[in-house]
Structures are given as C-alpha cells and as structure tokens.
Amino acid sequence: MPPLAPKEANTDSKGVPLKGFGVLSSGSSGVWPALSLIPPSYRAHRDTPRVSRVTSASTGTGNVVRLLDVRDAPLDVAEVIAAVSDPAAGGLNVFVGAVRDHDHGQGVVRLEYSAHPTALDRLAEVAAEVAAEFDAIALAAVHRVGVLGIGDLAVVSAVSAAHRDQAFAASRALIDRLKERVPIWKHQVFTDGTEEWVGTPD
C-alpha cells in the first residue's frame, strides 16, 4: 500500500513545493527536511540542500514570544518551561505531544516528521496571532522533525499568563492552530508494514 500523499504540487520561484501552503510576502524559507521524509510527490528537487533545523524567527510581538523552533534533536520540556517562566505569571500551561504506539486500531512502529521550508514562518505567524489575541505574558513552541520512536516527544508548547484561565485558553489556541496551519507532515509506519502520510495538503 503506497503512502497517502498528494498527487501534484505547485512550486515557488525556487522550485519549493507549495501546494496548499504558499509563501510569505517576504519570500523567506526555513527548513527543508531529509528527502526520504518528504511525501513522495514532493520530492521534486533532489539537489536541494538537506537542512533540518532552523533556529530563529521574527514575530514582531516584543517579549511575549520567547522561543520558536523546528529541530531534528530531542525536545527538552524544561527548556520550553524556562522560556515562558516570568515573575508576573500566576499560571503556566504546558502541552507535550508524544508518539503513541497505536493509531486507527493499528500498532505503530515509528513516526517520521518533516517540515516545509515555510514551517517556522507559519509557526511565527500563529504565535504572533495568539500573543495578540490572548492576554499571555509569554509563549513558546518547539516541534521535532526526523525519525521518532514510541514515547519520543514530537511537540512541546507552553504559555504563561497572570491567571490560569488565560493560560489554558492561550495554550489550547497555540497548539490547535499549530496543528492546523503549520506545514509539518507526519509519516506513520505501522506494525503490519503499511504506512500513512498525515497533514499533507489535499
């Protein structure tokens, strides 16, 4: 059974696949994952440098957005908590997403995450939006790419606010919008040998 991936894709001026995502007006790009982790029909340019880590993002939201990253190294919950810790915060809410051992009633062997070059820019957009919409003191989000085993952390996000209700609401919005809008693809490999792509555009 072949992976469930898009059959065609548009590209930007650099040949980067963009179907369903587009680019920012700045034309900026960030992460280009290992080609083996890109949905099959997106492997259009095999001479593209293989880069899997981006370390900076500009959000224009002052000191509220403390940490954003897409990285191919294990995630550190303490790092994210430290980023949003603040003397003015009375509540700090953390979401940790981990790889589970099953999905759709099937056993899972591993997950392989990859990110579009605009992923960090899109994450910055989401973070700025949440920072402006909610009365948060600080927020942070880090997503993993690469091959992850059962129990590995895939995403860690956190929000601090003056009160718990604000922290809960902003934290839910941050992770929900990240999952909905940041172009990060999940490739699931099951125990029966089948596989599935999740998060690719239609």
mmCIF file of C-alpha atoms in Angstrom, residues 3-200:
data_model
loop_
_atom_site.group_PDB
_atom_site.id
_atom_site.type_symbol
_atom_site.label_atom_id
_atom_site.label_comp_id
_atom_site.label_asym_id
_atom_site.label_seq_id
_atom_site.Cartn_x
_atom_site.Cartn_y
_atom_site.Cartn_z
ATOM 1 C CA PRO A 3 1.822 6.310 1.261
ATOM 2 C CA LEU A 4 -1.193 8.597 1.201
ATOM 3 C CA ALA A 5 0.407 11.703 -0.299
ATOM 4 C CA PRO A 6 -0.624 14.473 -2.711
ATOM 5 C CA LYS A 7 -0.501 13.661 -6.409
ATOM 6 C CA GLU A 8 0.727 17.053 -7.546
ATOM 7 C CA ALA A 9 2.267 20.225 -6.151
ATOM 8 C CA ASN A 10 2.856 23.819 -7.181
ATOM 9 C CA THR A 11 6.248 25.380 -6.524
ATOM 10 C CA ASP A 12 7.636 28.809 -5.756
ATOM 11 C CA SER A 13 10.356 30.548 -7.782
ATOM 12 C CA LYS A 14 12.975 28.327 -6.158
ATOM 13 C CA GLY A 15 11.092 25.157 -7.018
ATOM 14 C CA VAL A 16 9.939 24.528 -3.442
ATOM 15 C CA PRO A 17 6.609 22.624 -3.338
ATOM 16 C CA LEU A 18 3.861 24.881 -2.019
ATOM 17 C CA LYS A 19 0.501 23.311 -2.860
ATOM 18 C CA GLY A 20 -1.933 24.264 -0.130
ATOM 19 C CA PHE A 21 0.559 26.421 1.746
ATOM 20 C CA GLY A 22 2.001 29.304 -0.312
ATOM 21 C CA VAL A 23 4.815 31.560 0.888
ATOM 22 C CA LEU A 24 5.054 34.688 2.975
ATOM 23 C CA SER A 25 5.357 38.030 1.223
ATOM 24 C CA SER A 26 8.930 38.155 2.466
ATOM 25 C CA GLY A 27 9.693 35.027 0.460
ATOM 26 C CA SER A 28 11.560 33.680 3.459
ATOM 27 C CA SER A 29 12.094 29.986 3.961
ATOM 28 C CA GLY A 30 13.426 27.873 6.755
ATOM 29 C CA VAL A 31 13.570 24.126 6.955
ATOM 30 C CA TRP A 32 13.966 21.546 4.179
ATOM 31 C CA PRO A 33 13.855 18.056 5.677
ATOM 32 C CA ALA A 34 15.705 14.965 4.573
ATOM 33 C CA LEU A 35 14.287 13.980 1.206
ATOM 34 C CA SER A 36 13.443 10.482 2.429
ATOM 35 C CA LEU A 37 10.918 12.063 4.810
ATOM 36 C CA ILE A 38 9.106 14.198 2.235
ATOM 37 C CA PRO A 39 5.802 12.941 0.802
ATOM 38 C CA PRO A 40 6.681 11.119 -2.461
ATOM 39 C CA SER A 41 5.209 13.614 -4.925
ATOM 40 C CA TYR A 42 7.028 16.471 -3.179
ATOM 41 C CA ARG A 43 10.488 15.123 -3.988
ATOM 42 C CA ALA A 44 10.934 17.438 -6.933
ATOM 43 C CA HIS A 45 14.462 18.731 -6.375
ATOM 44 C CA ARG A 46 16.938 16.154 -5.192
ATOM 45 C CA ASP A 47 19.850 18.597 -5.326
ATOM 46 C CA THR A 48 18.257 20.802 -2.663
ATOM 47 C CA PRO A 49 20.488 21.095 0.414
ATOM 48 C CA ARG A 50 19.265 18.829 3.199
ATOM 49 C CA VAL A 51 18.644 21.105 6.159
ATOM 50 C CA SER A 52 16.517 20.070 9.098
ATOM 51 C CA ARG A 53 16.957 22.785 11.696
ATOM 52 C CA VAL A 54 16.014 26.457 11.923
ATOM 53 C CA THR A 55 16.936 28.483 14.962
ATOM 54 C CA SER A 56 15.357 31.913 14.594
ATOM 55 C CA ALA A 57 12.045 33.540 13.815
ATOM 56 C CA SER A 58 10.873 37.148 13.890
ATOM 57 C CA THR A 59 7.345 37.623 15.218
ATOM 58 C CA GLY A 60 7.133 41.341 15.912
ATOM 59 C CA THR A 61 5.414 40.643 19.249
ATOM 60 C CA GLY A 62 8.001 42.082 21.583
ATOM 61 C CA ASN A 63 8.952 39.907 24.517
ATOM 62 C CA VAL A 64 5.840 37.691 24.514
ATOM 63 C CA VAL A 65 7.047 35.103 22.006
ATOM 64 C CA ARG A 66 10.117 33.703 23.760
ATOM 65 C CA LEU A 67 11.045 30.537 21.847
ATOM 66 C CA LEU A 68 10.074 29.049 18.474
ATOM 67 C CA ASP A 69 11.938 26.233 16.773
ATOM 68 C CA VAL A 70 11.687 23.303 14.382
ATOM 69 C CA ARG A 71 14.532 20.927 15.145
ATOM 70 C CA ASP A 72 15.868 17.446 14.493
ATOM 71 C CA ALA A 73 17.091 16.914 18.058
ATOM 72 C CA PRO A 74 15.213 15.580 21.103
ATOM 73 C CA LEU A 75 12.940 18.141 22.742
ATOM 74 C CA ASP A 76 13.521 19.431 26.260
ATOM 75 C CA VAL A 77 10.382 20.265 28.260
ATOM 76 C CA ALA A 78 12.446 22.149 30.846
ATOM 77 C CA GLU A 79 13.836 24.423 28.117
ATOM 78 C CA VAL A 80 10.334 25.404 26.999
ATOM 79 C CA ILE A 81 9.098 25.960 30.552
ATOM 80 C CA ALA A 82 12.127 28.113 31.320
ATOM 81 C CA ALA A 83 11.432 30.204 28.224
ATOM 82 C CA VAL A 84 7.957 31.216 29.420
ATOM 83 C CA SER A 85 8.663 31.466 33.149
ATOM 84 C CA ASP A 86 8.061 35.002 34.369
ATOM 85 C CA PRO A 87 7.649 36.660 37.797
ATOM 86 C CA ALA A 88 4.373 38.215 36.615
ATOM 87 C CA ALA A 89 2.841 34.852 35.690
ATOM 88 C CA GLY A 90 0.371 33.190 38.026
ATOM 89 C CA GLY A 91 -0.360 30.332 35.645
ATOM 90 C CA LEU A 92 1.796 28.319 33.263
ATOM 91 C CA ASN A 93 0.254 25.725 30.966
ATOM 92 C CA VAL A 94 2.333 23.184 29.029
ATOM 93 C CA PHE A 95 1.318 20.803 26.256
ATOM 94 C CA VAL A 96 3.562 17.857 25.437
ATOM 95 C CA GLY A 97 2.796 15.695 22.415
ATOM 96 C CA ALA A 98 4.401 12.241 22.336
ATOM 97 C CA VAL A 99 4.472 9.339 19.878
ATOM 98 C CA ARG A 100 1.929 6.696 20.878
ATOM 99 C CA ASP A 101 2.094 3.015 19.982
ATOM 100 C CA HIS A 102 -1.184 2.851 18.035
ATOM 101 C CA ASP A 103 -3.436 4.762 15.629
ATOM 102 C CA HIS A 104 -6.628 3.787 13.779
ATOM 103 C CA GLY A 105 -6.558 0.480 15.651
ATOM 104 C CA GLN A 106 -3.131 -0.400 14.239
ATOM 105 C CA GLY A 107 0.181 -0.761 16.024
ATOM 106 C CA VAL A 108 2.687 1.997 15.256
ATOM 107 C CA VAL A 109 6.401 1.289 14.785
ATOM 108 C CA ARG A 110 7.626 4.852 14.372
ATOM 109 C CA LEU A 111 6.774 8.302 13.051
ATOM 110 C CA GLU A 112 8.772 10.395 10.606
ATOM 111 C CA TYR A 113 8.128 14.139 10.731
ATOM 112 C CA SER A 114 9.203 16.561 8.017
ATOM 113 C CA ALA A 115 8.603 20.281 7.612
ATOM 114 C CA HIS A 116 8.028 22.577 4.660
ATOM 115 C CA PRO A 117 10.562 25.418 4.276
ATOM 116 C CA THR A 118 7.900 27.889 5.466
ATOM 117 C CA ALA A 119 7.106 25.942 8.651
ATOM 118 C CA LEU A 120 8.948 28.235 11.049
ATOM 119 C CA ASP A 121 7.473 31.327 9.403
ATOM 120 C CA ARG A 122 3.997 29.855 9.765
ATOM 121 C CA LEU A 123 4.708 28.972 13.390
ATOM 122 C CA ALA A 124 5.794 32.570 13.962
ATOM 123 C CA GLU A 125 2.534 33.799 12.410
ATOM 124 C CA VAL A 126 0.486 31.556 14.698
ATOM 125 C CA ALA A 127 2.486 32.589 17.762
ATOM 126 C CA ALA A 128 2.107 36.288 16.975
ATOM 127 C CA GLU A 129 -1.621 35.825 16.436
ATOM 128 C CA VAL A 130 -2.106 34.024 19.750
ATOM 129 C CA ALA A 131 0.069 36.566 21.568
ATOM 130 C CA ALA A 132 -2.054 39.415 20.204
ATOM 131 C CA GLU A 133 -5.409 37.709 20.794
ATOM 132 C CA PHE A 134 -4.871 36.401 24.325
ATOM 133 C CA ASP A 135 -3.572 38.151 27.404
ATOM 134 C CA ALA A 136 -0.460 35.999 27.628
ATOM 135 C CA ILE A 137 2.780 37.017 29.272
ATOM 136 C CA ALA A 138 4.969 34.585 27.329
ATOM 137 C CA LEU A 139 4.649 31.687 24.911
ATOM 138 C CA ALA A 140 6.917 29.125 23.286
ATOM 139 C CA ALA A 141 6.614 26.195 20.882
ATOM 140 C CA VAL A 142 9.126 23.669 19.573
ATOM 141 C CA HIS A 143 8.370 20.881 17.072
ATOM 142 C CA ARG A 144 10.540 17.882 16.255
ATOM 143 C CA VAL A 145 11.358 16.602 12.770
ATOM 144 C CA GLY A 146 13.073 13.385 11.764
ATOM 145 C CA VAL A 147 12.504 9.793 12.866
ATOM 146 C CA LEU A 148 10.790 9.387 16.247
ATOM 147 C CA GLY A 149 10.256 6.212 18.227
ATOM 148 C CA ILE A 150 7.429 5.315 20.570
ATOM 149 C CA GLY A 151 7.421 7.676 23.543
ATOM 150 C CA ASP A 152 9.577 10.345 21.876
ATOM 151 C CA LEU A 153 8.347 13.931 22.165
ATOM 152 C CA ALA A 154 7.013 15.438 18.941
ATOM 153 C CA VAL A 155 5.967 18.890 20.142
ATOM 154 C CA VAL A 156 6.204 20.983 23.285
ATOM 155 C CA SER A 157 4.344 24.266 23.691
ATOM 156 C CA ALA A 158 3.778 26.466 26.709
ATOM 157 C CA VAL A 159 2.040 29.677 27.693
ATOM 158 C CA SER A 160 2.292 31.726 30.868
ATOM 159 C CA ALA A 161 -0.277 34.303 31.934
ATOM 160 C CA ALA A 162 -1.382 36.203 35.012
ATOM 161 C CA HIS A 163 -4.225 33.746 35.654
ATOM 162 C CA ARG A 164 -4.861 30.075 34.871
ATOM 163 C CA ASP A 165 -7.911 30.668 32.648
ATOM 164 C CA GLN A 166 -5.835 32.873 30.349
ATOM 165 C CA ALA A 167 -3.000 30.354 30.293
ATOM 166 C CA PHE A 168 -5.337 27.442 29.470
ATOM 167 C CA ALA A 169 -7.139 29.323 26.681
ATOM 168 C CA ALA A 170 -3.974 30.613 25.028
ATOM 169 C CA SER A 171 -2.237 27.242 25.319
ATOM 170 C CA ARG A 172 -5.154 25.452 23.636
ATOM 171 C CA ALA A 173 -5.245 28.021 20.839
ATOM 172 C CA LEU A 174 -1.488 27.781 20.293
ATOM 173 C CA ILE A 175 -1.313 24.009 19.896
ATOM 174 C CA ASP A 176 -4.567 23.756 17.926
ATOM 175 C CA ARG A 177 -3.515 26.399 15.405
ATOM 176 C CA LEU A 178 -0.024 24.948 15.163
ATOM 177 C CA LYS A 179 -1.506 21.574 14.209
ATOM 178 C CA GLU A 180 -3.957 23.144 11.765
ATOM 179 C CA ARG A 181 -1.737 25.646 9.974
ATOM 180 C CA VAL A 182 1.972 24.890 10.328
ATOM 181 C CA PRO A 183 3.055 22.689 7.374
ATOM 182 C CA ILE A 184 4.630 19.774 9.197
ATOM 183 C CA TRP A 185 3.967 16.300 7.772
ATOM 184 C CA LYS A 186 3.702 13.068 9.726
ATOM 185 C CA HIS A 187 4.599 9.740 8.130
ATOM 186 C CA GLN A 188 3.290 6.817 10.184
ATOM 187 C CA VAL A 189 4.769 3.345 9.816
ATOM 188 C CA PHE A 190 2.584 0.535 11.164
ATOM 189 C CA THR A 191 3.465 -2.889 12.542
ATOM 190 C CA ASP A 192 1.788 -4.635 9.585
ATOM 191 C CA GLY A 193 4.108 -2.885 7.125
ATOM 192 C CA THR A 194 1.597 -0.311 5.874
ATOM 193 C CA GLU A 195 2.192 3.413 6.162
ATOM 194 C CA GLU A 196 0.272 6.672 6.049
ATOM 195 C CA TRP A 197 1.007 10.362 5.496
ATOM 196 C CA VAL A 198 -0.837 12.791 7.788
ATOM 197 C CA GLY A 199 -1.045 16.559 7.408
ATOM 198 C CA THR A 200 -0.225 16.823 3.706
#
